[in-house]
């Protein structure tokens, strides 16, 4: 496989996963904004910007932080490199560059998602925004389905590897920001807004039902953190993404004979996480733990690029 | 009857009520299928093209960065005997083009014998002295030719233009057929349509046949300028359907006159490159030093005989519009016989007599820049304004050598779906001819381009033209036609 193809496939996986994550984030934030009995709406949109690392960019637009502006910025704004439309544009460009490595089904899923955003100036109200992000999620799910029908070769594995690395990063940011999200004045930890925020996290990663299955108690922040960091059963947990990364790297090694630093880093990280107890993480500093995770993830990303000779 | 009294390929001279006898059944199908149903199927085909990204970029049009080429659902049709005659003419012409290229970059006999004025070659921008003296692997220059034809009557076919550089459109030939099979399966039940889907296999066989050395499994790649190029869909389609890598210049590196492609497992040697990059961007060391698209050292590797380039650099001299007018002489010189496919009568404005005639008859003629393409830099006399005609008159007088002129032909028409139902529209036709070390191959079909505006003769996709499927109808025993051609003409090819 060409080095450029390998790189484009990996980044295709990353960008599409990111588009999906932003879609989920917008969906969860719209719900949080709508369901909240208190004036928590603005805080919800602030946190959505923080999670997606687009808060500075949004501040530069000078717009008021409300649903219409932030939802538009996160979905349709081509000047925001982290918006859904920007991620889809980059995913589609990568996909076009490596069309020959994709099946028609995989390509058309990306192309359809991209077309959703063409010639669209406004997201409309909450209902239309929800419907738009729902369609994005549908198309990215369609893409995931399509790649499971591709040949199980390097191309598929590299797309999945990109998605797994991206997903780990997204989940880590989500937990980090929510844990530090300031509650509006007068709100207490464990109060209604606090609860809504934790529920939103679970919604963002489609884990409300999973939480109920795994924890018999009601909503406890420590349990949410445990679920999102350590539970291998949850596909978007850090543990699951880390495990998936190790597996994909070793399948790639089998097919290509390329094995090295990236494999060692990924395996070391998994071994460490298997011994990590969530309670200890919380006690010794969740924020520091997550920051270190995000940094380590970026180092792994660089090691992957070296190992597969990305250009 | 066709528009402007032109010959209609299905309705003949008689109009919808009296189609050409061979196409009565097809005319019946057209008559029996309501226009609304045809409309629905056509829209469904276009939606599929958009979803698949079968698009092309329109340069200088940022609002519509990607468009699909309009697709028309009524096919144009060839009878088997028409096709066989055409194929013979095509093979003869492409063999002459190859012989001409070999000669002009080698011995130059045709100049020595005074058939073509030497200054027409040496002063031509398409002539590449950089490749003179290089003999491409197996002596094949124009591996893929797209010959643009027009028709003016039942037996009157003319070559309008030869494309021996990087002719495009073959993906439309194949995708249009896919769409027709899906949307109008009844047509394929009722008619024996020669299949075109062997094209990618034939192309790969052609590529392999010209690989240097004796490598039984040569590494073949398609080289694209990248996914912003207007024909990128075709590049990826071809690589995909042949199962070879689609590479960009950045993927290639030349080391010690060997071309390598950079893969995740390290470098792999490349033997055959189907390049969709123009000559001047191929290698900054040989051609344009400012180009970032090219591969430094590629021409040196080619000169050393270590890689085959498809098509060979320098081919532009053979499909240049100034050379075109000499094609009858070129065919006669190399094949010893008369051209089976005639040219359109062409006035070379560089010749004083011809220029005088052209200036006197501008409103009747089509005037073209010899180095123009895509329908740009062209005067269509009968539909041009007085101002446009005077502009061209001035340009012709100032630089006559840059122009040729041809009479306006009554191009044939084919029934085409319009907003007001079926109506005749003018068409041209581009079949694709493949030349390998093992023979010349013509796939029975090609790209029919249709001028969608009433009366228009401009079929270029960049000028709003559309495409149609092109059926070659086979006789009951016509199945082996294609392979017969390969065998028949294999023996005639020279060199090797």
CSV table of N, CA, C and O in Angstrom, one decimal, chain B residues 80-147:
chain,number,residue,atom,x,y,z
B,80,UNK,N,-23.8,-3.7,-36.6
B,80,UNK,CA,-22.5,-4.4,-36.6
B,80,UNK,C,-21.6,-4.0,-37.8
B,80,UNK,O,-20.4,-3.8,-37.7
B,81,UNK,N,-22.3,-4.0,-39.0
B,81,UNK,CA,-21.5,-3.7,-40.2
B,81,UNK,C,-20.9,-2.3,-40.2
B,81,UNK,O,-19.8,-2.1,-40.6
B,82,UNK,N,-21.7,-1.4,-39.6
B,82,UNK,CA,-21.2,0.0,-39.5
B,82,UNK,C,-20.0,0.0,-38.6
B,82,UNK,O,-19.0,0.6,-38.9
B,83,UNK,N,-20.1,-0.8,-37.5
B,83,UNK,CA,-19.1,-0.8,-36.5
B,83,UNK,C,-17.8,-1.4,-37.1
B,83,UNK,O,-16.7,-0.9,-36.9
B,84,UNK,N,-17.9,-2.5,-37.8
B,84,UNK,CA,-16.8,-3.2,-38.4
B,84,UNK,C,-16.0,-2.2,-39.3
B,84,UNK,O,-14.8,-2.2,-39.3
B,85,UNK,N,-16.7,-1.5,-40.1
B,85,UNK,CA,-16.1,-0.6,-41.1
B,85,UNK,C,-15.4,0.5,-40.3
B,85,UNK,O,-14.2,0.8,-40.6
B,86,UNK,N,-16.1,1.0,-39.3
B,86,UNK,CA,-15.4,2.1,-38.5
B,86,UNK,C,-14.2,1.6,-37.8
B,86,UNK,O,-13.1,2.2,-37.8
B,87,UNK,N,-14.2,0.4,-37.3
B,87,UNK,CA,-13.1,-0.2,-36.6
B,87,UNK,C,-11.9,-0.3,-37.5
B,87,UNK,O,-10.7,0.0,-37.1
B,88,UNK,N,-12.1,-0.8,-38.7
B,88,UNK,CA,-11.0,-0.9,-39.6
B,88,UNK,C,-10.3,0.4,-39.9
B,88,UNK,O,-9.1,0.5,-39.9
B,89,UNK,N,-11.2,1.4,-40.1
B,89,UNK,CA,-10.6,2.8,-40.3
B,89,UNK,C,-9.9,3.3,-39.0
B,89,UNK,O,-8.8,3.9,-39.2
B,90,UNK,N,-10.4,3.0,-37.9
B,90,UNK,CA,-9.8,3.4,-36.6
B,90,UNK,C,-8.4,2.8,-36.4
B,90,UNK,O,-7.4,3.4,-36.1
B,91,UNK,N,-8.4,1.5,-36.7
B,91,UNK,CA,-7.1,0.7,-36.5
B,91,UNK,C,-6.1,1.3,-37.5
B,91,UNK,O,-4.9,1.5,-37.1
B,92,UNK,N,-6.5,1.5,-38.7
B,92,UNK,CA,-5.6,2.0,-39.7
B,92,UNK,C,-5.0,3.4,-39.3
B,92,UNK,O,-3.8,3.6,-39.4
B,93,UNK,N,-5.9,4.2,-38.8
B,93,UNK,CA,-5.5,5.6,-38.4
B,93,UNK,C,-4.5,5.5,-37.2
B,93,UNK,O,-3.5,6.2,-37.2
B,94,UNK,N,-4.9,4.7,-36.2
B,94,UNK,CA,-4.0,4.7,-35.0
B,94,UNK,C,-2.7,4.1,-35.4
B,94,UNK,O,-1.6,4.5,-34.8
B,95,UNK,N,-2.6,3.1,-36.3
B,95,UNK,CA,-1.3,2.5,-36.7
B,95,UNK,C,-0.5,3.6,-37.4
B,95,UNK,O,0.7,3.7,-37.2
B,96,UNK,N,-1.2,4.4,-38.2
B,96,UNK,CA,-0.4,5.5,-38.9
B,96,UNK,C,0.1,6.5,-37.9
B,96,UNK,O,1.2,7.0,-38.0
B,97,UNK,N,-0.7,6.8,-36.8
B,97,UNK,CA,-0.3,7.8,-35.8
B,97,UNK,C,0.9,7.3,-35.1
B,97,UNK,O,1.9,8.0,-34.9
B,98,UNK,N,0.9,6.0,-34.8
B,98,UNK,CA,2.1,5.4,-34.1
B,98,UNK,C,3.3,5.4,-35.0
B,98,UNK,O,4.4,5.7,-34.6
B,99,UNK,N,3.1,5.1,-36.3
B,99,UNK,CA,4.3,5.1,-37.2
B,99,UNK,C,4.8,6.5,-37.4
B,99,UNK,O,6.0,6.7,-37.5
B,100,UNK,N,3.9,7.5,-37.4
B,100,UNK,CA,4.3,8.9,-37.6
B,100,UNK,C,5.1,9.3,-36.4
B,100,UNK,O,6.2,9.9,-36.6
B,101,UNK,N,4.7,9.0,-35.2
B,101,UNK,CA,5.4,9.4,-34.0
B,101,UNK,C,6.8,8.8,-34.0
B,101,UNK,O,7.8,9.4,-33.7
B,102,UNK,N,6.9,7.5,-34.3
B,102,UNK,CA,8.1,6.8,-34.3
B,102,UNK,C,9.1,7.4,-35.3
B,102,UNK,O,10.3,7.6,-35.1
B,103,UNK,N,8.6,7.9,-36.5
B,103,UNK,CA,9.4,8.5,-37.5
B,103,UNK,C,9.8,9.9,-37.1
B,103,UNK,O,11.0,10.2,-37.3
B,104,UNK,N,8.9,10.7,-36.6
B,104,UNK,CA,9.2,12.1,-36.4
B,104,UNK,C,10.2,12.3,-35.3
B,104,UNK,O,11.0,13.2,-35.3
B,105,UNK,N,10.2,11.3,-34.3
B,105,UNK,CA,11.2,11.4,-33.2
B,105,UNK,C,12.4,10.5,-33.5
B,105,UNK,O,13.2,10.3,-32.7
B,106,UNK,N,12.4,10.0,-34.8
B,106,UNK,CA,13.5,9.1,-35.1
B,106,UNK,C,14.1,9.5,-36.5
B,106,UNK,O,14.7,10.6,-36.5
B,107,UNK,N,13.9,8.8,-37.5
B,107,UNK,CA,14.5,9.0,-38.8
B,107,UNK,C,14.0,10.3,-39.5
B,107,UNK,O,14.7,10.9,-40.3
B,108,UNK,N,12.7,10.6,-39.3
B,108,UNK,CA,12.1,11.8,-40.0
B,108,UNK,C,12.0,11.6,-41.5
B,108,UNK,O,12.3,12.5,-42.3
B,109,UNK,N,11.7,10.4,-42.0
B,109,UNK,CA,11.6,10.1,-43.4
B,109,UNK,C,10.5,11.0,-44.0
B,109,UNK,O,10.6,11.5,-45.1
B,110,UNK,N,9.4,11.2,-43.3
B,110,UNK,CA,8.3,11.9,-43.9
B,110,UNK,C,8.6,13.4,-44.2
B,110,UNK,O,8.1,14.0,-45.1
B,111,UNK,N,9.6,13.9,-43.4
B,111,UNK,CA,10.1,15.3,-43.7
B,111,UNK,C,11.0,15.2,-44.9
B,111,UNK,O,10.9,16.0,-45.8
B,112,UNK,N,11.9,14.2,-44.9
B,112,UNK,CA,12.9,14.1,-45.9
B,112,UNK,C,12.2,14.0,-47.3
B,112,UNK,O,12.7,14.5,-48.3
B,113,UNK,N,11.1,13.3,-47.3
B,113,UNK,CA,10.4,13.1,-48.6
B,113,UNK,C,9.4,14.2,-48.9
B,113,UNK,O,8.6,14.1,-49.9
B,114,UNK,N,9.4,15.2,-48.1
B,114,UNK,CA,8.6,16.4,-48.4
B,114,UNK,C,7.1,16.3,-48.3
B,114,UNK,O,6.4,17.0,-48.9
B,115,UNK,N,6.7,15.3,-47.5
B,115,UNK,CA,5.2,15.1,-47.3
B,115,UNK,C,4.7,16.2,-46.4
B,115,UNK,O,3.6,16.7,-46.6
B,116,UNK,N,5.4,16.5,-45.4
B,116,UNK,CA,5.0,17.6,-44.4
B,116,UNK,C,6.1,18.6,-44.3
B,116,UNK,O,7.3,18.3,-44.3
B,117,UNK,N,5.7,19.9,-44.4
B,117,UNK,CA,6.7,21.0,-44.3
B,117,UNK,C,7.4,20.9,-42.9
B,117,UNK,O,6.7,20.9,-41.9
B,118,UNK,N,8.8,20.8,-42.9
B,118,UNK,CA,9.5,20.7,-41.6
B,118,UNK,C,9.2,21.7,-40.6
B,118,UNK,O,9.1,21.4,-39.4
B,119,UNK,N,9.0,23.0,-41.1
B,119,UNK,CA,8.7,24.0,-40.1
B,119,UNK,C,7.5,23.8,-39.3
B,119,UNK,O,7.3,24.2,-38.1
B,120,UNK,N,6.5,23.0,-39.9
B,120,UNK,CA,5.3,22.7,-39.2
B,120,UNK,C,5.6,21.8,-38.0
B,120,UNK,O,4.8,21.9,-37.0
B,121,UNK,N,6.6,21.1,-38.0
B,121,UNK,CA,7.0,20.2,-36.9
B,121,UNK,C,7.9,21.0,-36.0
B,121,UNK,O,7.6,21.2,-34.8
B,122,UNK,N,9.0,21.6,-36.5
B,122,UNK,CA,10.0,22.2,-35.6
B,122,UNK,C,9.5,23.5,-34.9
B,122,UNK,O,9.9,23.8,-33.8
B,123,UNK,N,8.5,24.2,-35.5
B,123,UNK,CA,8.0,25.4,-34.9
B,123,UNK,C,6.7,25.1,-34.0
B,123,UNK,O,6.1,26.0,-33.5
B,124,UNK,N,6.4,23.8,-33.9
B,124,UNK,CA,5.2,23.4,-33.3
B,124,UNK,C,5.4,23.3,-31.8
B,124,UNK,O,6.4,22.6,-31.4
B,125,UNK,N,4.6,23.9,-31.0
B,125,UNK,CA,4.7,23.8,-29.5
B,125,UNK,C,4.6,22.4,-29.0
B,125,UNK,O,5.0,22.0,-27.9
B,126,UNK,N,3.9,21.6,-29.8
B,126,UNK,CA,3.6,20.2,-29.4
B,126,UNK,C,4.8,19.3,-29.7
B,126,UNK,O,4.8,18.1,-29.3
B,127,UNK,N,5.7,19.8,-30.5
B,127,UNK,CA,6.9,18.9,-30.8
B,127,UNK,C,7.9,19.0,-29.6
B,127,UNK,O,8.2,20.1,-29.1
B,128,UNK,N,8.3,17.9,-29.1
B,128,UNK,CA,9.2,17.8,-27.9
B,128,UNK,C,10.6,17.3,-28.3
B,128,UNK,O,10.8,16.1,-28.3
B,129,UNK,N,11.5,18.2,-28.6
B,129,UNK,CA,12.8,17.8,-28.9
B,129,UNK,C,13.5,17.0,-27.8
B,129,UNK,O,14.3,16.1,-28.0
B,130,UNK,N,12.9,17.2,-26.6
B,130,UNK,CA,13.5,16.5,-25.4
B,130,UNK,C,13.4,14.9,-25.5
B,130,UNK,O,14.2,14.2,-24.9
B,131,UNK,N,12.4,14.5,-26.3
B,131,UNK,CA,12.3,13.0,-26.4
B,131,UNK,C,12.7,12.5,-27.7
B,131,UNK,O,12.6,11.3,-28.0
B,132,UNK,N,13.3,13.3,-28.6
B,132,UNK,CA,13.8,12.8,-29.8
B,132,UNK,C,14.9,11.8,-29.6
B,132,UNK,O,15.7,12.0,-28.7
B,133,UNK,N,14.9,10.8,-30.3
B,133,UNK,CA,15.9,9.7,-30.2
B,133,UNK,C,15.6,8.7,-29.1
B,133,UNK,O,16.2,7.7,-29.0
B,134,UNK,N,14.5,8.9,-28.3
B,134,UNK,CA,14.1,7.9,-27.4
B,134,UNK,C,13.1,7.0,-28.1
B,134,UNK,O,12.2,7.5,-28.8
B,135,UNK,N,13.3,5.7,-28.0
B,135,UNK,CA,12.3,4.8,-28.6
B,135,UNK,C,11.6,4.2,-27.4
B,135,UNK,O,12.2,3.6,-26.5
B,136,UNK,N,10.3,4.4,-27.3
B,136,UNK,CA,9.6,3.9,-26.1
B,136,UNK,C,9.6,2.3,-26.1
B,136,UNK,O,9.8,1.7,-27.2
B,137,UNK,N,9.5,1.7,-24.9
B,137,UNK,CA,9.5,0.3,-24.9
B,137,UNK,C,8.5,-0.3,-25.9
B,137,UNK,O,7.4,0.1,-26.0
B,138,UNK,N,9.0,-1.3,-26.6
B,138,UNK,CA,8.2,-2.0,-27.7
B,138,UNK,C,7.8,-1.1,-28.8
B,138,UNK,O,6.9,-1.5,-29.6
B,139,UNK,N,8.3,0.1,-28.9
B,139,UNK,CA,8.0,1.0,-30.0
B,139,UNK,C,6.5,1.5,-30.1
B,139,UNK,O,6.1,1.9,-31.1
B,140,UNK,N,5.8,1.4,-29.0
B,140,UNK,CA,4.5,1.9,-29.0
B,140,UNK,C,4.4,3.3,-28.4
B,140,UNK,O,5.0,3.6,-27.3
B,141,UNK,N,3.8,4.2,-29.1
B,141,UNK,CA,3.7,5.6,-28.7
B,141,UNK,C,2.3,6.0,-28.2
B,141,UNK,O,2.1,6.5,-27.1
B,142,UNK,N,1.4,5.8,-29.0
B,142,UNK,CA,0.0,6.2,-28.7
B,142,UNK,C,-0.8,4.9,-28.3
B,142,UNK,O,-1.5,4.3,-29.0
B,143,UNK,N,-0.6,4.6,-27.0
B,143,UNK,CA,-1.3,3.3,-26.5
B,143,UNK,C,-2.8,3.5,-26.4
B,143,UNK,O,-3.5,2.6,-26.6
B,144,UNK,N,-3.2,4.7,-26.0
B,144,UNK,CA,-4.6,5.0,-25.9
B,144,UNK,C,-5.0,6.2,-26.8
B,144,UNK,O,-4.5,7.3,-26.5
B,145,UNK,N,-5.8,5.9,-27.8
B,145,UNK,CA,-6.2,7.0,-28.6
B,145,UNK,C,-7.7,7.2,-28.5
B,145,UNK,O,-8.5,6.2,-28.5
B,146,UNK,N,-8.2,8.4,-28.4
B,146,UNK,CA,-9.6,8.7,-28.5
B,146,UNK,C,-9.8,9.5,-29.8
B,146,UNK,O,-9.3,10.5,-30.0
B,147,UNK,N,-10.5,8.8,-30.8
B,147,UNK,CA,-10.7,9.5,-32.1
B,147,UNK,C,-12.1,10.1,-32.2
B,147,UNK,O,-13.0,9.3,-32.1
